[in-house]
XYZ file of C-alpha atoms in Angstrom:
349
model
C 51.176 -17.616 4.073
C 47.629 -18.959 4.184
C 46.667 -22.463 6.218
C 43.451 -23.687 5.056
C 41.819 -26.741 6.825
C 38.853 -26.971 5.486
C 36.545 -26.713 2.092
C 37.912 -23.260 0.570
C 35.490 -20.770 -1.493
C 36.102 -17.629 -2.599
C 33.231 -14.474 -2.477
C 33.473 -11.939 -5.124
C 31.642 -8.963 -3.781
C 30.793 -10.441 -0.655
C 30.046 -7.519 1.383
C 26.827 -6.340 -0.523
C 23.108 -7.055 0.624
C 23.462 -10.720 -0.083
C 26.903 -11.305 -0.053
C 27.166 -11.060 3.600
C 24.307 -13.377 4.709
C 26.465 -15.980 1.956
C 29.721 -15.378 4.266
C 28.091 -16.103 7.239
C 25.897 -19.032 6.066
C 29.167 -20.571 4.154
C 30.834 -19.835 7.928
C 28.255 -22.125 9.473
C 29.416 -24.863 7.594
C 33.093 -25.142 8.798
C 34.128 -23.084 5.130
C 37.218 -21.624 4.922
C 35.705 -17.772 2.899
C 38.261 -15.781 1.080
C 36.462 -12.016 0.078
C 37.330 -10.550 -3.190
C 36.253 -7.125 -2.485
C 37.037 -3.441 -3.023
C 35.496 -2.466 0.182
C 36.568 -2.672 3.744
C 35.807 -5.640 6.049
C 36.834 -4.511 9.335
C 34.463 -5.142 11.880
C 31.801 -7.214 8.840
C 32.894 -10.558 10.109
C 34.595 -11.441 13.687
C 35.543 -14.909 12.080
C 38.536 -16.018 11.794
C 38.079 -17.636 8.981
C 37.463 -14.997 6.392
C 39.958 -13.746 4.757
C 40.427 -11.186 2.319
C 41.776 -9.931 -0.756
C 41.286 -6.388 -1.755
C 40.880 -5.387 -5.393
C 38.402 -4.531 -7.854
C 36.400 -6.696 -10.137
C 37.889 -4.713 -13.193
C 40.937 -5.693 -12.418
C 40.714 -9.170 -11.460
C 42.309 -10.817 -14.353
C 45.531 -9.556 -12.610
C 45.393 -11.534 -9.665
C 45.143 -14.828 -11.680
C 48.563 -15.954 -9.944
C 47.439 -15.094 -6.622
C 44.167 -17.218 -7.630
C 46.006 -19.810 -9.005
C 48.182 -20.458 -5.425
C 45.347 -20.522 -3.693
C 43.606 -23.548 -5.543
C 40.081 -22.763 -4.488
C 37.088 -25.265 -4.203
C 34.273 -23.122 -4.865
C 34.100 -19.525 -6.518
C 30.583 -17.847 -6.104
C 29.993 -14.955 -8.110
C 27.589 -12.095 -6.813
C 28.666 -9.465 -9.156
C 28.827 -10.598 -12.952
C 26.426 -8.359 -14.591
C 27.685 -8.127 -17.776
C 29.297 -10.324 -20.457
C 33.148 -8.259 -19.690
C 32.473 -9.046 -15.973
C 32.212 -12.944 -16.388
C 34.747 -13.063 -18.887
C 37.126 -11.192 -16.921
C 36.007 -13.678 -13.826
C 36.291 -16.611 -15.837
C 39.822 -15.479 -16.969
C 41.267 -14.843 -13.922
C 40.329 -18.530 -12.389
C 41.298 -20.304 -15.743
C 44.715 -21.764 -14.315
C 42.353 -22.719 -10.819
C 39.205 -24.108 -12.492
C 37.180 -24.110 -9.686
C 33.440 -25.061 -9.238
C 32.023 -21.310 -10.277
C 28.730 -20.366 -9.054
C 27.050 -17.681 -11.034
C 24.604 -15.687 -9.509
C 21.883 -15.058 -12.150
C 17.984 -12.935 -11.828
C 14.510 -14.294 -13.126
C 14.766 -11.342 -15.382
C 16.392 -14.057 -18.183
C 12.868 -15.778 -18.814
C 10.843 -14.439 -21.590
C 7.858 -14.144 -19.097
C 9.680 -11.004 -17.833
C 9.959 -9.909 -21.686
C 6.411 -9.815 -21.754
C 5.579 -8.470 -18.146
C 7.674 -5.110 -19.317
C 5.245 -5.140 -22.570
C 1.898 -3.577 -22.132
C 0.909 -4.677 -25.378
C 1.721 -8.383 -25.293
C -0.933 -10.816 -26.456
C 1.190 -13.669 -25.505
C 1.689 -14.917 -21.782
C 4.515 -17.703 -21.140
C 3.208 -20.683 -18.795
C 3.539 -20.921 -15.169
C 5.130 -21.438 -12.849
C 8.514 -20.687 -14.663
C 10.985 -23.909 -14.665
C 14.728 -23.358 -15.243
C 14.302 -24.732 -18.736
C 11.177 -21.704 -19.622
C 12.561 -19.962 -22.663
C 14.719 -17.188 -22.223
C 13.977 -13.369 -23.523
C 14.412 -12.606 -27.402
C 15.570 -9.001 -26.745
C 19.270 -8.692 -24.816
C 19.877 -5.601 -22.426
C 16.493 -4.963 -20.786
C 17.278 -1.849 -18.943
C 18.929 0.273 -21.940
C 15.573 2.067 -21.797
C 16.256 3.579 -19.120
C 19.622 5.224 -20.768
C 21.959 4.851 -17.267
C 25.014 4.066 -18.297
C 25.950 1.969 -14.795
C 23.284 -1.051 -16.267
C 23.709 -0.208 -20.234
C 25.490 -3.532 -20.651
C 23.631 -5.155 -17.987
C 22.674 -8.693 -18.982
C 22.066 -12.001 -17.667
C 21.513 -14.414 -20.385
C 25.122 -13.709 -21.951
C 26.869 -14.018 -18.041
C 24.699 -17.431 -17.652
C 25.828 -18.256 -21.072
C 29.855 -17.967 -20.246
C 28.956 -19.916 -17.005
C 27.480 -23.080 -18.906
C 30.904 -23.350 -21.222
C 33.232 -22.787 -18.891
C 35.840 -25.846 -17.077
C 34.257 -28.592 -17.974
C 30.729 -27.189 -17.699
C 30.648 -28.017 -13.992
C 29.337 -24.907 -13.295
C 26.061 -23.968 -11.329
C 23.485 -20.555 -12.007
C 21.109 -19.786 -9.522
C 18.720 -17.499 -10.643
C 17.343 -15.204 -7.907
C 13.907 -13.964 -7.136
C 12.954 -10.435 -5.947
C 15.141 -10.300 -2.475
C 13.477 -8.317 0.408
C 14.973 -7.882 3.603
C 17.375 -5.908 6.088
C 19.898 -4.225 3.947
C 17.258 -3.808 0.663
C 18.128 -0.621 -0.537
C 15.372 -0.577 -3.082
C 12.822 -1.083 0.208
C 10.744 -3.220 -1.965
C 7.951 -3.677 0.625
C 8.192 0.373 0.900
C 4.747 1.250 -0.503
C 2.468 0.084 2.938
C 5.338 0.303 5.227
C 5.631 3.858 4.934
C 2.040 4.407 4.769
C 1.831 2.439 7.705
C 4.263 4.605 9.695
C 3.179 7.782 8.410
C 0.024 7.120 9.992
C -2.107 6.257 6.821
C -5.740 4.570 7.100
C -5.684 3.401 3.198
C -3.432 2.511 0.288
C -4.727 2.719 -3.153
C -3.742 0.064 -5.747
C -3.827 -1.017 -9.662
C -6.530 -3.622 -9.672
C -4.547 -4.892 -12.112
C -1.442 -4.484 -10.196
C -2.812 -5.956 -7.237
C -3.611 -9.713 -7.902
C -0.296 -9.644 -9.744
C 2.284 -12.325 -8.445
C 5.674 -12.214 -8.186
C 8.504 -14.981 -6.335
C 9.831 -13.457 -3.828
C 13.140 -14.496 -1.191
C 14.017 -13.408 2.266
C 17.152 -12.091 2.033
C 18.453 -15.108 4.926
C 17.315 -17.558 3.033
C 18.249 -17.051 -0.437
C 21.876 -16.758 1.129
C 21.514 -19.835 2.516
C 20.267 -21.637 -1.010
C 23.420 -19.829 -2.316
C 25.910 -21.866 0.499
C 24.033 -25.293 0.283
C 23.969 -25.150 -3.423
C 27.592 -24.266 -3.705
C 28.920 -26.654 -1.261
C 26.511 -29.373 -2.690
C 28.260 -31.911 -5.424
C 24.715 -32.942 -6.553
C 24.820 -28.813 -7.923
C 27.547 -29.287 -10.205
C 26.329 -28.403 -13.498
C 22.628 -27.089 -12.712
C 20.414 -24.024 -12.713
C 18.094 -23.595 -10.502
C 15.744 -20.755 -9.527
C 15.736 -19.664 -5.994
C 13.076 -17.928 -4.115
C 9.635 -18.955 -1.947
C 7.581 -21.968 -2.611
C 4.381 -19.811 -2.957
C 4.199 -16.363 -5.246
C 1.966 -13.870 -3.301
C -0.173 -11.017 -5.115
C 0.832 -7.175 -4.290
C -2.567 -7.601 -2.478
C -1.827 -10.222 -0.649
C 1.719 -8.532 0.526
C 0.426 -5.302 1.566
C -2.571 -7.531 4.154
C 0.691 -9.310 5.369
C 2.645 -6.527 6.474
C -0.421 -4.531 7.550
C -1.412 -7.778 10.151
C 1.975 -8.184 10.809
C 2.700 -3.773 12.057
C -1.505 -4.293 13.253
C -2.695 -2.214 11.386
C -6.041 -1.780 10.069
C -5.660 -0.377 6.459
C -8.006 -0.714 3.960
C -6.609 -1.503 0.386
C -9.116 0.165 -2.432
C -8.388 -1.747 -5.098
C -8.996 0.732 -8.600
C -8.477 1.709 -12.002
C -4.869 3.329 -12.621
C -6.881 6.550 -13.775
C -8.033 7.198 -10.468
C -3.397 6.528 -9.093
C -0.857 9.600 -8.307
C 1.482 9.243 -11.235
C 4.270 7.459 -9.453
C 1.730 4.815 -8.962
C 1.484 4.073 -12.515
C 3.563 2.153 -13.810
C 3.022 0.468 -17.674
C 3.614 -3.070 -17.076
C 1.708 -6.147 -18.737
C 0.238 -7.306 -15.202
C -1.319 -10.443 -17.087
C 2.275 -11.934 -16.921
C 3.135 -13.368 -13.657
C 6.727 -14.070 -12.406
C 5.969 -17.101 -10.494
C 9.204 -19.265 -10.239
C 8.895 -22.915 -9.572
C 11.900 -23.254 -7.049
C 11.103 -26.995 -6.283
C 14.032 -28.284 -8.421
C 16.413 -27.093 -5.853
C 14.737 -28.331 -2.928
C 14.114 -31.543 -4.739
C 18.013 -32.185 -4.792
C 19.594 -30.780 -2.258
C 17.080 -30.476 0.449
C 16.740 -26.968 0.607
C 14.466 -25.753 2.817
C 13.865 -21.864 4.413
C 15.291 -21.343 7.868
C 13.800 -17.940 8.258
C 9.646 -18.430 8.005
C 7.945 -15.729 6.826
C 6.334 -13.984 9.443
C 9.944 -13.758 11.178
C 11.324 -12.513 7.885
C 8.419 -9.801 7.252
C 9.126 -8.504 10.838
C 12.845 -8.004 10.503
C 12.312 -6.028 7.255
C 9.676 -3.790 8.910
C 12.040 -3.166 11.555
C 14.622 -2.422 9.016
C 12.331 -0.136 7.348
C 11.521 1.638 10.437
C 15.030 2.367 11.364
C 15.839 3.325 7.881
C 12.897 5.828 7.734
C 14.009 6.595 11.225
C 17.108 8.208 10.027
C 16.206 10.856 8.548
C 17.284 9.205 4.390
C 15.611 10.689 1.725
C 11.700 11.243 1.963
C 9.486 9.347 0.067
C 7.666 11.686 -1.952
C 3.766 10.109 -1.786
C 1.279 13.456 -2.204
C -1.192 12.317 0.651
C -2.767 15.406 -0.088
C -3.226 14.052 -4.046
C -4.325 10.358 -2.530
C -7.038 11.605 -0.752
C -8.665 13.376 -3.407
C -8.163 10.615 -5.517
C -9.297 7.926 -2.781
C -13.206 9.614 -2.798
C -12.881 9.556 -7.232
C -12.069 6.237 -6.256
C -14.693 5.124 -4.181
C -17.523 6.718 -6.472
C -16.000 4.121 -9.719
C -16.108 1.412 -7.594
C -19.642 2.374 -6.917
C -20.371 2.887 -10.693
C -19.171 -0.560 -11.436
């Protein structure tokens, strides 16, 4: 039998990218963690104070008793992406009713409705507050036709949240999250230039003065902890993510100054981009979160700063490119024509 001393708060799917910057930064606090996970923890966390039950979120509803013995403070869930996942989550703590803490993406804000439509002649106001109005359409990524995120939704998973025990509940909505452990390598465009020895990157002038809130990986995992162990929480959204929203352009200088690297961004028309360059998104609509809300009441503030947190994700980059994964498939050979085609619009214009 279990002993707890202090504040207890269970993880579900606490070993992912986040997940295990949220153990450690709920560790830091004296919190007594208990991992709901499918994977292995052996060797993830030397704490004592983690413990673990293994099972998967499908089946979760069946460990309602186990749940319901353990009377936890705090449940934060990483891993509800679809209506059946919070249902089943919110079924198996019914008999506990703990605080839950729903783990949400910008992607619920009509803005991001009209960012993934070229054609839009409407743009939402900025920055985006946690009361912007959500999309119209439900299941954004059905275009793509993979069945893994054919149910995948949000604004239903935020909308179980809301109702649930007593409607105590808090949704943090997260921001694009870069950092060790990022297996989409978001920043992977001048990084791997960079290392492969490039002297240029060509970009979407449209693309490129487009902004986007972005989080360091560290430091949206510590919003997650202070907002779950925070009372003044109880019963809020708020967006998480950096105070300022930098353009692609803006990125790509960063990272560039920060490897010293003298690169020279040629900012063109997307007629004159290799094809996995293009990409047919409404660049007029910016994702720019305003994250003050949570700062405002709890005191959040970023640990990591953000030169610190742009070097650790270069060095995770360079290990990961290090190791011999998968290739990137740029056509340097394509680029370079294209980068003189380039240079002669620029001088037309």
């Amino acid at each position: 039998m279990l002993f707890f001393q202090a504040m207890k708060v269970v993880v579900i799917g606490g070993t992912g990218f986040i997940g295990t910057h949220v153990v450690r930064a709920l560790l830091r606090r004296n919190t007594d963690v208990v991992l709901f996970t499918r994977s292995d923890i052996d060797g993830l966390f030397s704490e004592e104070r983690v413990y673990h039950i293994h099972g998967d979120k499908e089946d979760i509803i069946q460990y309602r008793k186990v749940f319901r013995m353990l009377e936890p403070d705090v449940v934060i869930d990483m891993i509800s992406f679809t209506f059946q996942d919070a249902w089943n989550t919110l079924q198996a703590f019914e008999d506990a009713k703990p605080r839950m803490v729903g783990i949400s993406s910008s992607d619920v804000y009509r803005a991001y409705e009209y960012f993934r439509s070229p054609k839009a002649d409407q743009l939402e106001p900025l920055p985006l507050k946690e009361s912007a109005p959500y999309r119209e359409t439900l299941y954004p990524y059905r275009y793509l036709n993979n069945p893994r995120i054919w149910d995948y939704d949000k604004i239903p998973v935020e909308a179980l949240y809301q109702n649930a025990f007593e409607r105590r509940n808090t949704i943090l909505r997260l921001s694009a999250v870069y950092g060790p452990g990022d297996r989409q390598l978001r920043l992977k465009e001048p990084i791997s230039r960079i290392l492969d020895g490039r002297r240029f990157i060509l970009l979407n002038e449209a693309e490129a003065d487009w902004r986007w809130t972005w989080g360091y990986v560290e430091n949206v995992a510590e919003a997650i902890a202070q907002a779950a162990l925070s009372p003044k929480a109880e019963g809020k959204i708020y967006n998480i993510g950096e105070e300022r929203a930098h353009s692609v352009y803006e990125w790509v200088v960063r990272i560039a100054n920060a490897m010293d690297w003298k690169l020279e961004v040629v900012k063109t028309n997307a007629k004159f981009l290799p094809n996995y360059q293009k990409q047919p998104f409404n660049y007029r609509q910016h994702l720019i979160m305003d994250t003050s809300s949570l700062r405002e009441d709890i005191g959040f503030s970023e640990p990591i700063g953000s030169a610190e947190a742009i070097e650790k994700t270069i060095e995770y980059q360079r290990w990961y490119f290090s190791k011999d994964k998968k290739p990137i498939p740029w056509d340097y050979r394509l680029e370079d024509k294209l980068y003189h085609k380039a240079y002669k619009y620029k001088f037309m214009v």
